[in-house]
Amino acid sequence: MKALRYVEIGKPPVVVDIPIPKPGPGQVLLKVTAGGVCHSDDYVMGLPEKDYLEQSYPLPLTLGHEGAGIVHEIGEGVDSTLKVGDAVAVYGPWGCGRCHNCSQGAENYCTNAAAEGIRPPGLGSQGSMAEYMIVDDARHLVPLGDLDPVQNVSLTDAGLTPYHAIKRSLPKLGAGTFAVVIGTGGLGHVGIQILKAISGATVIALDVNDAKLELATEVGADHALISDASAAEKIREITGGLGANAVFDFVGANPTMALAQSVAALDSDVTIVGIGGGMMSLGFGTIAFDAAVRIPYWGSRSELIEVLDLARAGKIHVQTETYSLDDGPKAYEDLASNSIRGRAVIVP
């Protein structure tokens, strides 16, 4: 089978031919229908050799932590209602299944995963950028039903991650409130739709790219601003001088985190989702009183089901650009150049 793999540190990924894997006990083999491209992949491939090896990433590594497919073969001992031919989405943050958090479906916060060497697909385990992939346990598969896998595969991260972040802040986002979304690309443009679907907030979207701000407006942002030196003042004007009740930073760089900190209202939430390498210094007087700063990670399995239900109801969708598996390296080039409007999806 063909697979898009990271095979040499510091070099672009390449398409190679490898054997179709065989599912072991408890595992499921999927025939992949779609795999999403994400900045997290770029982050891993951008690590210096020392950091890459210290964090125990394997070489070669099949990319892709957003996956969808058809159940092709079920390993021995799988206790599930799954059947060969079922269309499914892959829940990516794999955990042990036994700890307190996993027992609640929050495997994204598994307390045993690191010690037991359990890694997400494409971020430690072999991922979805291939014609077939192994899923370690049937509980990590969620029914897709009649949802188009290509249009919806990115919801497994680009939908689940903002949904998890926003859901935590819903008590602060009733009618008359304001939510700021910084970065309106792959995750941000879905985050805007989630805010409009489940909160009462007025949404203020920011980006440095006019095309992405146009997308933000298309998907429901009430205000779209260039993220520059005047952005904080404009947000204060829109919010009547009070600031935002919640700020969601989907970039996570130093300038965006500073902006988020500066426009947070009293008793607000500041949520840093992006992995842009920024840092925030906090102390008395550096942020509004009673503001909370969060750094969430992915989301729970039940939240993924809720995200797919939102898509099924027509409340959210992902703007996608599709690439063949052979063109997978080009997808990562386009991601690095910031030229993708929405989310790139690899279709084997």
mmCIF file of C-alpha atoms in Angstrom:
data_model
loop_
_atom_site.group_PDB
_atom_site.id
_atom_site.type_symbol
_atom_site.label_atom_id
_atom_site.label_comp_id
_atom_site.label_asym_id
_atom_site.label_seq_id
_atom_site.Cartn_x
_atom_site.Cartn_y
_atom_site.Cartn_z
ATOM 1 C CA MET A 1 0.000 0.000 0.000
ATOM 2 C CA LYS A 2 1.002 3.656 -0.380
ATOM 3 C CA ALA A 3 1.727 5.734 2.721
ATOM 4 C CA LEU A 4 2.877 9.313 3.330
ATOM 5 C CA ARG A 5 5.722 9.009 5.828
ATOM 6 C CA TYR A 6 8.251 11.130 7.633
ATOM 7 C CA VAL A 7 11.397 9.088 7.106
ATOM 8 C CA GLU A 8 14.320 11.447 7.719
ATOM 9 C CA ILE A 9 14.532 14.194 10.342
ATOM 10 C CA GLY A 10 14.560 17.623 8.761
ATOM 11 C CA LYS A 11 13.407 16.360 5.357
ATOM 12 C CA PRO A 12 9.914 16.624 3.801
ATOM 13 C CA PRO A 13 7.604 13.609 4.002
ATOM 14 C CA VAL A 14 7.595 11.149 1.109
ATOM 15 C CA VAL A 15 5.171 8.655 -0.409
ATOM 16 C CA VAL A 16 6.422 5.080 -0.068
ATOM 17 C CA ASP A 17 5.112 1.541 -0.631
ATOM 18 C CA ILE A 18 4.789 -0.587 2.513
ATOM 19 C CA PRO A 19 2.909 -3.808 3.334
ATOM 20 C CA ILE A 20 -0.728 -3.626 4.396
ATOM 21 C CA PRO A 21 -0.690 -4.100 8.195
ATOM 22 C CA LYS A 22 -2.490 -7.006 9.835
ATOM 23 C CA PRO A 23 -4.681 -6.243 12.869
ATOM 24 C CA GLY A 24 -3.552 -7.921 16.062
ATOM 25 C CA PRO A 25 -5.777 -8.939 18.978
ATOM 26 C CA GLY A 26 -8.146 -6.121 19.897
ATOM 27 C CA GLN A 27 -7.221 -4.031 16.842
ATOM 28 C CA VAL A 28 -9.183 -2.899 13.781
ATOM 29 C CA LEU A 29 -7.869 -2.410 10.239
ATOM 30 C CA LEU A 30 -9.439 0.476 8.314
ATOM 31 C CA LYS A 31 -9.421 1.103 4.603
ATOM 32 C CA VAL A 32 -8.786 4.837 4.791
ATOM 33 C CA THR A 33 -11.224 7.149 3.011
ATOM 34 C CA ALA A 34 -9.712 10.473 4.162
ATOM 35 C CA GLY A 35 -6.924 11.902 6.298
ATOM 36 C CA GLY A 36 -6.656 15.513 7.496
ATOM 37 C CA VAL A 37 -3.512 17.660 7.332
ATOM 38 C CA CYS A 38 -2.701 19.659 10.458
ATOM 39 C CA HIS A 39 -0.120 22.130 11.789
ATOM 40 C CA SER A 40 0.621 19.611 14.543
ATOM 41 C CA ASP A 41 2.198 17.387 11.862
ATOM 42 C CA ASP A 42 4.356 20.324 10.812
ATOM 43 C CA TYR A 43 5.312 20.884 14.449
ATOM 44 C CA VAL A 44 6.524 17.283 14.817
ATOM 45 C CA MET A 45 8.448 17.381 11.541
ATOM 46 C CA GLY A 46 9.999 20.696 12.554
ATOM 47 C CA LEU A 47 11.504 19.358 15.783
ATOM 48 C CA PRO A 48 15.323 19.286 15.969
ATOM 49 C CA GLU A 49 16.723 15.751 15.902
ATOM 50 C CA LYS A 50 17.556 15.795 19.630
ATOM 51 C CA ASP A 51 14.009 16.815 20.615
ATOM 52 C CA TYR A 52 12.406 14.396 18.146
ATOM 53 C CA LEU A 53 14.324 11.449 19.552
ATOM 54 C CA GLU A 54 13.921 12.533 23.183
ATOM 55 C CA GLN A 55 10.160 12.616 22.685
ATOM 56 C CA SER A 56 10.308 9.060 21.319
ATOM 57 C CA TYR A 57 8.730 9.696 17.930
ATOM 58 C CA PRO A 58 9.438 6.746 15.637
ATOM 59 C CA LEU A 59 11.087 6.766 12.230
ATOM 60 C CA PRO A 60 9.568 6.180 9.806
ATOM 61 C CA LEU A 61 6.262 7.714 10.910
ATOM 62 C CA THR A 62 3.096 7.563 8.819
ATOM 63 C CA LEU A 63 1.488 10.992 9.249
ATOM 64 C CA GLY A 64 -2.147 11.803 9.938
ATOM 65 C CA HIS A 65 -4.014 12.091 13.250
ATOM 66 C CA GLU A 66 -7.329 12.962 11.593
ATOM 67 C CA GLY A 67 -8.699 9.813 10.007
ATOM 68 C CA ALA A 68 -11.830 8.257 8.545
ATOM 69 C CA GLY A 69 -12.349 4.943 6.839
ATOM 70 C CA ILE A 70 -14.253 1.739 6.264
ATOM 71 C CA VAL A 71 -13.805 -1.185 8.641
ATOM 72 C CA HIS A 72 -11.827 -3.698 6.564
ATOM 73 C CA GLU A 73 -10.781 -6.364 9.074
ATOM 74 C CA ILE A 74 -11.431 -6.921 12.771
ATOM 75 C CA GLY A 75 -8.773 -8.471 14.993
ATOM 76 C CA GLU A 76 -9.285 -11.371 17.339
ATOM 77 C CA GLY A 77 -11.059 -10.609 20.593
ATOM 78 C CA VAL A 78 -12.660 -7.300 19.571
ATOM 79 C CA ASP A 79 -15.752 -6.919 21.759
ATOM 80 C CA SER A 80 -17.777 -4.480 19.711
ATOM 81 C CA THR A 81 -20.824 -4.084 17.494
ATOM 82 C CA LEU A 82 -18.474 -3.047 14.679
ATOM 83 C CA LYS A 83 -18.935 -4.822 11.374
ATOM 84 C CA VAL A 84 -16.774 -5.032 8.272
ATOM 85 C CA GLY A 85 -17.987 -2.283 5.925
ATOM 86 C CA ASP A 86 -18.939 0.220 8.641
ATOM 87 C CA ALA A 87 -18.023 3.855 7.928
ATOM 88 C CA VAL A 88 -16.216 5.354 10.912
ATOM 89 C CA ALA A 89 -14.177 8.313 12.135
ATOM 90 C CA VAL A 90 -11.082 7.834 14.286
ATOM 91 C CA TYR A 91 -11.031 9.347 17.770
ATOM 92 C CA GLY A 92 -7.400 10.426 17.892
ATOM 93 C CA PRO A 93 -6.234 10.999 21.502
ATOM 94 C CA TRP A 94 -5.786 7.353 22.448
ATOM 95 C CA GLY A 95 -5.520 6.487 26.127
ATOM 96 C CA CYS A 96 -5.280 3.448 28.369
ATOM 97 C CA GLY A 97 -9.042 3.012 28.743
ATOM 98 C CA ARG A 98 -8.684 2.258 32.464
ATOM 99 C CA CYS A 99 -7.795 5.452 34.345
ATOM 100 C CA HIS A 100 -10.386 7.800 35.862
ATOM 101 C CA ASN A 101 -10.334 10.204 32.897
ATOM 102 C CA CYS A 102 -10.520 7.427 30.302
ATOM 103 C CA SER A 103 -13.477 5.883 32.131
ATOM 104 C CA GLN A 104 -15.332 9.140 31.413
ATOM 105 C CA GLY A 105 -14.366 9.103 27.728
ATOM 106 C CA ALA A 106 -11.731 11.818 28.233
ATOM 107 C CA GLU A 107 -8.814 9.855 26.839
ATOM 108 C CA ASN A 108 -7.290 13.179 25.788
ATOM 109 C CA TYR A 109 -6.394 13.515 29.482
ATOM 110 C CA CYS A 110 -5.311 9.906 30.093
ATOM 111 C CA THR A 111 -2.975 9.763 33.090
ATOM 112 C CA ASN A 112 -1.286 6.522 32.003
ATOM 113 C CA ALA A 113 -0.634 7.152 28.303
ATOM 114 C CA ALA A 114 2.877 8.582 28.646
ATOM 115 C CA ALA A 115 4.096 5.865 31.014
ATOM 116 C CA GLU A 116 2.630 3.113 28.847
ATOM 117 C CA GLY A 117 3.896 4.553 25.549
ATOM 118 C CA ILE A 118 0.396 5.075 24.128
ATOM 119 C CA ARG A 119 0.540 7.651 21.323
ATOM 120 C CA PRO A 120 -2.063 9.134 18.941
ATOM 121 C CA PRO A 121 -2.057 8.017 15.316
ATOM 122 C CA GLY A 122 0.285 10.158 13.247
ATOM 123 C CA LEU A 123 1.755 11.660 16.425
ATOM 124 C CA GLY A 124 3.604 8.597 17.646
ATOM 125 C CA SER A 125 1.597 5.664 16.307
ATOM 126 C CA GLN A 126 1.280 5.057 12.564
ATOM 127 C CA GLY A 127 -1.364 7.372 11.157
ATOM 128 C CA SER A 128 -4.053 7.828 8.533
ATOM 129 C CA MET A 129 -2.029 9.108 5.554
ATOM 130 C CA ALA A 130 -2.083 5.680 3.941
ATOM 131 C CA GLU A 131 -4.414 3.354 2.118
ATOM 132 C CA TYR A 132 -4.927 1.355 5.316
ATOM 133 C CA MET A 133 -4.357 2.046 9.016
ATOM 134 C CA ILE A 134 -4.457 0.133 12.278
ATOM 135 C CA VAL A 135 -6.680 1.467 15.073
ATOM 136 C CA ASP A 136 -5.559 0.142 18.440
ATOM 137 C CA ASP A 137 -9.032 -0.371 19.928
ATOM 138 C CA ALA A 138 -12.607 -0.386 18.648
ATOM 139 C CA ARG A 139 -13.590 2.226 21.258
ATOM 140 C CA HIS A 140 -11.532 4.733 19.264
ATOM 141 C CA LEU A 141 -13.950 4.509 16.340
ATOM 142 C CA VAL A 142 -17.097 6.628 16.081
ATOM 143 C CA PRO A 143 -19.822 5.934 13.490
ATOM 144 C CA LEU A 144 -19.868 8.343 10.552
ATOM 145 C CA GLY A 145 -23.180 7.193 9.151
ATOM 146 C CA ASP A 146 -24.073 9.145 6.037
ATOM 147 C CA LEU A 147 -21.553 11.959 6.627
ATOM 148 C CA ASP A 148 -19.101 12.480 3.763
ATOM 149 C CA PRO A 149 -15.706 11.340 5.127
ATOM 150 C CA VAL A 150 -13.718 13.819 3.024
ATOM 151 C CA GLN A 151 -15.785 16.798 4.129
ATOM 152 C CA ASN A 152 -15.921 15.746 7.774
ATOM 153 C CA VAL A 153 -12.676 13.914 8.633
ATOM 154 C CA SER A 154 -11.107 17.133 9.951
ATOM 155 C CA LEU A 155 -13.840 17.419 12.563
ATOM 156 C CA THR A 156 -11.932 14.738 14.516
ATOM 157 C CA ASP A 157 -9.437 17.468 15.460
ATOM 158 C CA ALA A 158 -10.282 20.777 13.761
ATOM 159 C CA GLY A 159 -13.846 20.404 15.064
ATOM 160 C CA LEU A 160 -13.289 18.491 18.300
ATOM 161 C CA THR A 161 -10.495 20.710 19.632
ATOM 162 C CA PRO A 162 -12.368 24.039 19.353
ATOM 163 C CA TYR A 163 -15.597 22.396 20.534
ATOM 164 C CA HIS A 164 -13.909 21.155 23.702
ATOM 165 C CA ALA A 165 -12.350 24.590 24.293
ATOM 166 C CA ILE A 166 -15.573 26.506 23.690
ATOM 167 C CA LYS A 167 -17.785 24.149 25.685
ATOM 168 C CA ARG A 168 -15.730 24.854 28.825
ATOM 169 C CA SER A 169 -16.483 28.583 28.439
ATOM 170 C CA LEU A 170 -20.198 28.359 27.627
ATOM 171 C CA PRO A 171 -21.313 29.630 31.077
ATOM 172 C CA LYS A 172 -19.624 32.939 30.192
ATOM 173 C CA LEU A 173 -21.039 33.197 26.663
ATOM 174 C CA GLY A 174 -24.711 33.982 27.017
ATOM 175 C CA ALA A 175 -26.631 36.702 25.174
ATOM 176 C CA GLY A 176 -24.900 40.082 25.142
ATOM 177 C CA THR A 177 -21.391 38.634 25.507
ATOM 178 C CA PHE A 178 -18.382 38.743 23.186
ATOM 179 C CA ALA A 179 -16.023 36.004 22.008
ATOM 180 C CA VAL A 180 -12.774 36.714 20.177
ATOM 181 C CA VAL A 181 -11.332 34.136 17.775
ATOM 182 C CA ILE A 182 -7.675 34.727 16.856
ATOM 183 C CA GLY A 183 -6.645 32.792 13.754
ATOM 184 C CA THR A 184 -9.453 31.828 11.366
ATOM 185 C CA GLY A 185 -7.775 28.983 9.471
ATOM 186 C CA GLY A 186 -8.270 25.232 9.920
ATOM 187 C CA LEU A 187 -9.484 25.251 13.541
ATOM 188 C CA GLY A 188 -10.552 28.882 13.846
ATOM 189 C CA HIS A 189 -13.139 28.875 11.056
ATOM 190 C CA VAL A 190 -14.793 25.835 12.637
ATOM 191 C CA GLY A 191 -14.580 27.474 16.064
ATOM 192 C CA ILE A 192 -16.539 30.456 14.759
ATOM 193 C CA GLN A 193 -19.332 28.161 13.581
ATOM 194 C CA ILE A 194 -19.407 26.313 16.897
ATOM 195 C CA LEU A 195 -19.707 29.614 18.785
ATOM 196 C CA LYS A 196 -22.606 30.686 16.577
ATOM 197 C CA ALA A 197 -24.288 27.276 16.964
ATOM 198 C CA ILE A 198 -24.087 26.775 20.749
ATOM 199 C CA SER A 199 -23.506 30.187 22.361
ATOM 200 C CA GLY A 200 -25.155 33.582 22.454
ATOM 201 C CA ALA A 201 -21.929 35.518 21.938
ATOM 202 C CA THR A 202 -21.097 38.120 19.328
ATOM 203 C CA VAL A 203 -18.035 36.719 17.519
ATOM 204 C CA ILE A 204 -15.046 38.914 16.679
ATOM 205 C CA ALA A 205 -12.582 37.172 14.328
ATOM 206 C CA LEU A 206 -8.957 38.198 13.762
ATOM 207 C CA ASP A 207 -6.319 37.092 11.270
ATOM 208 C CA VAL A 208 -3.419 38.570 9.332
ATOM 209 C CA ASN A 209 -4.780 37.174 6.070
ATOM 210 C CA ASP A 210 -7.622 38.891 4.185
ATOM 211 C CA ALA A 211 -8.706 35.635 2.529
ATOM 212 C CA LYS A 212 -9.097 33.955 5.916
ATOM 213 C CA LEU A 213 -11.027 36.923 7.265
ATOM 214 C CA GLU A 214 -13.333 36.606 4.258
ATOM 215 C CA LEU A 215 -13.832 32.947 5.206
ATOM 216 C CA ALA A 216 -14.507 34.006 8.809
ATOM 217 C CA THR A 217 -17.292 36.299 7.624
ATOM 218 C CA GLU A 218 -18.721 33.589 5.377
ATOM 219 C CA VAL A 219 -19.018 31.154 8.287
ATOM 220 C CA GLY A 220 -20.718 33.630 10.601
ATOM 221 C CA ALA A 221 -18.275 36.002 12.315
ATOM 222 C CA ASP A 222 -20.029 39.222 13.327
ATOM 223 C CA HIS A 223 -16.825 41.277 13.023
ATOM 224 C CA ALA A 224 -13.613 40.489 11.106
ATOM 225 C CA LEU A 225 -10.451 42.447 11.938
ATOM 226 C CA ILE A 226 -6.877 42.421 10.734
ATOM 227 C CA SER A 227 -4.698 41.312 13.640
ATOM 228 C CA ASP A 228 -2.349 44.286 13.863
ATOM 229 C CA ALA A 229 -1.291 46.918 16.383
ATOM 230 C CA SER A 230 -4.752 48.520 16.333
ATOM 231 C CA ALA A 231 -6.693 45.278 16.927
ATOM 232 C CA ALA A 232 -6.933 45.571 20.713
ATOM 233 C CA GLU A 233 -8.338 49.105 20.518
ATOM 234 C CA LYS A 234 -10.926 48.004 17.925
ATOM 235 C CA ILE A 235 -12.013 45.100 20.108
ATOM 236 C CA ARG A 236 -12.430 47.483 23.048
ATOM 237 C CA GLU A 237 -14.580 49.737 20.867
ATOM 238 C CA ILE A 238 -16.809 46.851 19.761
ATOM 239 C CA THR A 239 -17.222 45.602 23.332
ATOM 240 C CA GLY A 240 -18.029 49.007 24.773
ATOM 241 C CA GLY A 241 -14.652 49.199 26.494
ATOM 242 C CA LEU A 242 -15.230 46.035 28.545
ATOM 243 C CA GLY A 243 -13.232 43.499 26.544
ATOM 244 C CA ALA A 244 -14.121 39.962 25.521
ATOM 245 C CA ASN A 245 -15.801 37.434 27.810
ATOM 246 C CA ALA A 246 -13.806 34.668 26.124
ATOM 247 C CA VAL A 247 -10.775 34.720 23.848
ATOM 248 C CA PHE A 248 -9.768 31.672 21.810
ATOM 249 C CA ASP A 249 -6.247 31.880 20.410
ATOM 250 C CA PHE A 250 -5.843 29.333 17.612
ATOM 251 C CA VAL A 251 -2.324 30.587 16.809
ATOM 252 C CA GLY A 252 -0.502 30.600 20.139
ATOM 253 C CA ALA A 253 2.375 32.875 19.108
ATOM 254 C CA ASN A 254 3.770 35.631 21.325
ATOM 255 C CA PRO A 255 1.886 38.497 19.593
ATOM 256 C CA THR A 256 -1.470 36.673 19.615
ATOM 257 C CA MET A 257 -1.141 35.610 23.239
ATOM 258 C CA ALA A 258 -0.299 39.177 24.220
ATOM 259 C CA LEU A 259 -3.364 40.366 22.319
ATOM 260 C CA ALA A 260 -5.568 37.769 24.037
ATOM 261 C CA GLN A 261 -4.282 38.861 27.435
ATOM 262 C CA SER A 262 -4.858 42.536 26.682
ATOM 263 C CA VAL A 263 -8.498 42.232 25.562
ATOM 264 C CA ALA A 264 -9.735 39.794 28.223
ATOM 265 C CA ALA A 265 -12.627 41.190 30.235
ATOM 266 C CA LEU A 266 -13.227 40.819 33.970
ATOM 267 C CA ASP A 267 -14.027 37.188 34.879
ATOM 268 C CA SER A 268 -13.245 36.061 31.328
ATOM 269 C CA ASP A 269 -11.633 32.957 29.843
ATOM 270 C CA VAL A 270 -8.464 33.072 27.751
ATOM 271 C CA THR A 271 -7.934 29.762 25.958
ATOM 272 C CA ILE A 272 -4.670 29.059 24.133
ATOM 273 C CA VAL A 273 -5.279 26.366 21.513
ATOM 274 C CA GLY A 274 -2.547 27.050 18.946
ATOM 275 C CA ILE A 275 0.968 25.638 19.260
ATOM 276 C CA GLY A 276 2.812 28.677 17.896
ATOM 277 C CA GLY A 277 5.445 28.573 20.632
ATOM 278 C CA GLY A 278 4.369 31.729 22.466
ATOM 279 C CA MET A 279 4.651 32.408 26.181
ATOM 280 C CA MET A 280 2.496 34.444 28.548
ATOM 281 C CA SER A 281 3.674 36.142 31.740
ATOM 282 C CA LEU A 282 0.995 36.424 34.402
ATOM 283 C CA GLY A 283 0.909 38.326 37.657
ATOM 284 C CA PHE A 284 -1.184 40.784 39.603
ATOM 285 C CA GLY A 285 -2.224 43.585 37.258
ATOM 286 C CA THR A 286 -1.132 41.843 34.035
ATOM 287 C CA ILE A 287 -4.607 40.557 33.139
ATOM 288 C CA ALA A 288 -8.179 41.475 34.117
ATOM 289 C CA PHE A 289 -9.303 40.379 37.569
ATOM 290 C CA ASP A 290 -10.691 36.827 37.813
ATOM 291 C CA ALA A 291 -9.669 35.991 34.250
ATOM 292 C CA ALA A 292 -8.818 32.305 33.758
ATOM 293 C CA VAL A 293 -6.170 31.046 31.326
ATOM 294 C CA ARG A 294 -6.554 27.540 29.894
ATOM 295 C CA ILE A 295 -4.470 25.351 27.599
ATOM 296 C CA PRO A 296 -6.801 22.522 26.482
ATOM 297 C CA TYR A 297 -5.885 19.429 24.498
ATOM 298 C CA TRP A 298 -8.153 17.833 21.888
ATOM 299 C CA GLY A 299 -11.484 16.627 23.386
ATOM 300 C CA SER A 300 -13.413 13.645 24.714
ATOM 301 C CA ARG A 301 -14.970 10.834 22.716
ATOM 302 C CA SER A 302 -18.493 11.972 23.664
ATOM 303 C CA GLU A 303 -17.648 15.485 22.461
ATOM 304 C CA LEU A 304 -16.600 14.051 19.080
ATOM 305 C CA ILE A 305 -20.018 12.426 18.808
ATOM 306 C CA GLU A 306 -21.595 15.816 19.573
ATOM 307 C CA VAL A 307 -19.426 17.528 16.936
ATOM 308 C CA LEU A 308 -20.473 15.006 14.291
ATOM 309 C CA ASP A 309 -24.100 15.542 15.325
ATOM 310 C CA LEU A 310 -23.653 19.294 14.745
ATOM 311 C CA ALA A 311 -22.320 18.519 11.262
ATOM 312 C CA ARG A 312 -25.195 16.125 10.611
ATOM 313 C CA ALA A 313 -27.625 18.910 11.569
ATOM 314 C CA GLY A 314 -25.933 21.294 9.129
ATOM 315 C CA LYS A 315 -24.673 23.598 11.900
ATOM 316 C CA ILE A 316 -20.949 23.311 11.077
ATOM 317 C CA HIS A 317 -18.837 22.381 8.088
ATOM 318 C CA VAL A 318 -15.160 22.377 7.171
ATOM 319 C CA GLN A 319 -13.798 24.324 4.234
ATOM 320 C CA THR A 320 -11.623 21.702 2.543
ATOM 321 C CA GLU A 321 -8.994 21.460 -0.171
ATOM 322 C CA THR A 322 -8.345 17.895 -1.318
ATOM 323 C CA TYR A 323 -5.087 16.240 -2.376
ATOM 324 C CA SER A 324 -4.332 12.734 -3.570
ATOM 325 C CA LEU A 325 -1.975 10.588 -1.512
ATOM 326 C CA ASP A 326 0.691 11.076 -4.197
ATOM 327 C CA ASP A 327 0.285 14.845 -3.789
ATOM 328 C CA GLY A 328 0.539 14.622 0.001
ATOM 329 C CA PRO A 329 3.973 16.303 0.165
ATOM 330 C CA LYS A 330 2.494 19.268 -1.746
ATOM 331 C CA ALA A 331 -0.266 19.565 0.867
ATOM 332 C CA TYR A 332 2.360 20.101 3.561
ATOM 333 C CA GLU A 333 4.171 22.645 1.378
ATOM 334 C CA ASP A 334 0.921 24.566 0.992
ATOM 335 C CA LEU A 335 0.252 24.302 4.733
ATOM 336 C CA ALA A 336 3.687 25.750 5.507
ATOM 337 C CA SER A 337 3.132 28.644 3.095
ATOM 338 C CA ASN A 338 -0.225 29.473 4.755
ATOM 339 C CA SER A 339 -2.005 29.184 1.405
ATOM 340 C CA ILE A 340 -4.701 26.674 2.413
ATOM 341 C CA ARG A 341 -8.124 28.191 2.959
ATOM 342 C CA GLY A 342 -9.547 26.021 5.695
ATOM 343 C CA ARG A 343 -8.278 22.441 5.943
ATOM 344 C CA ALA A 344 -6.323 20.181 3.591
ATOM 345 C CA VAL A 345 -7.537 16.594 3.246
ATOM 346 C CA ILE A 346 -5.643 13.664 1.743
ATOM 347 C CA VAL A 347 -7.840 11.232 -0.214
ATOM 348 C CA PRO A 348 -6.079 7.876 -0.839
#
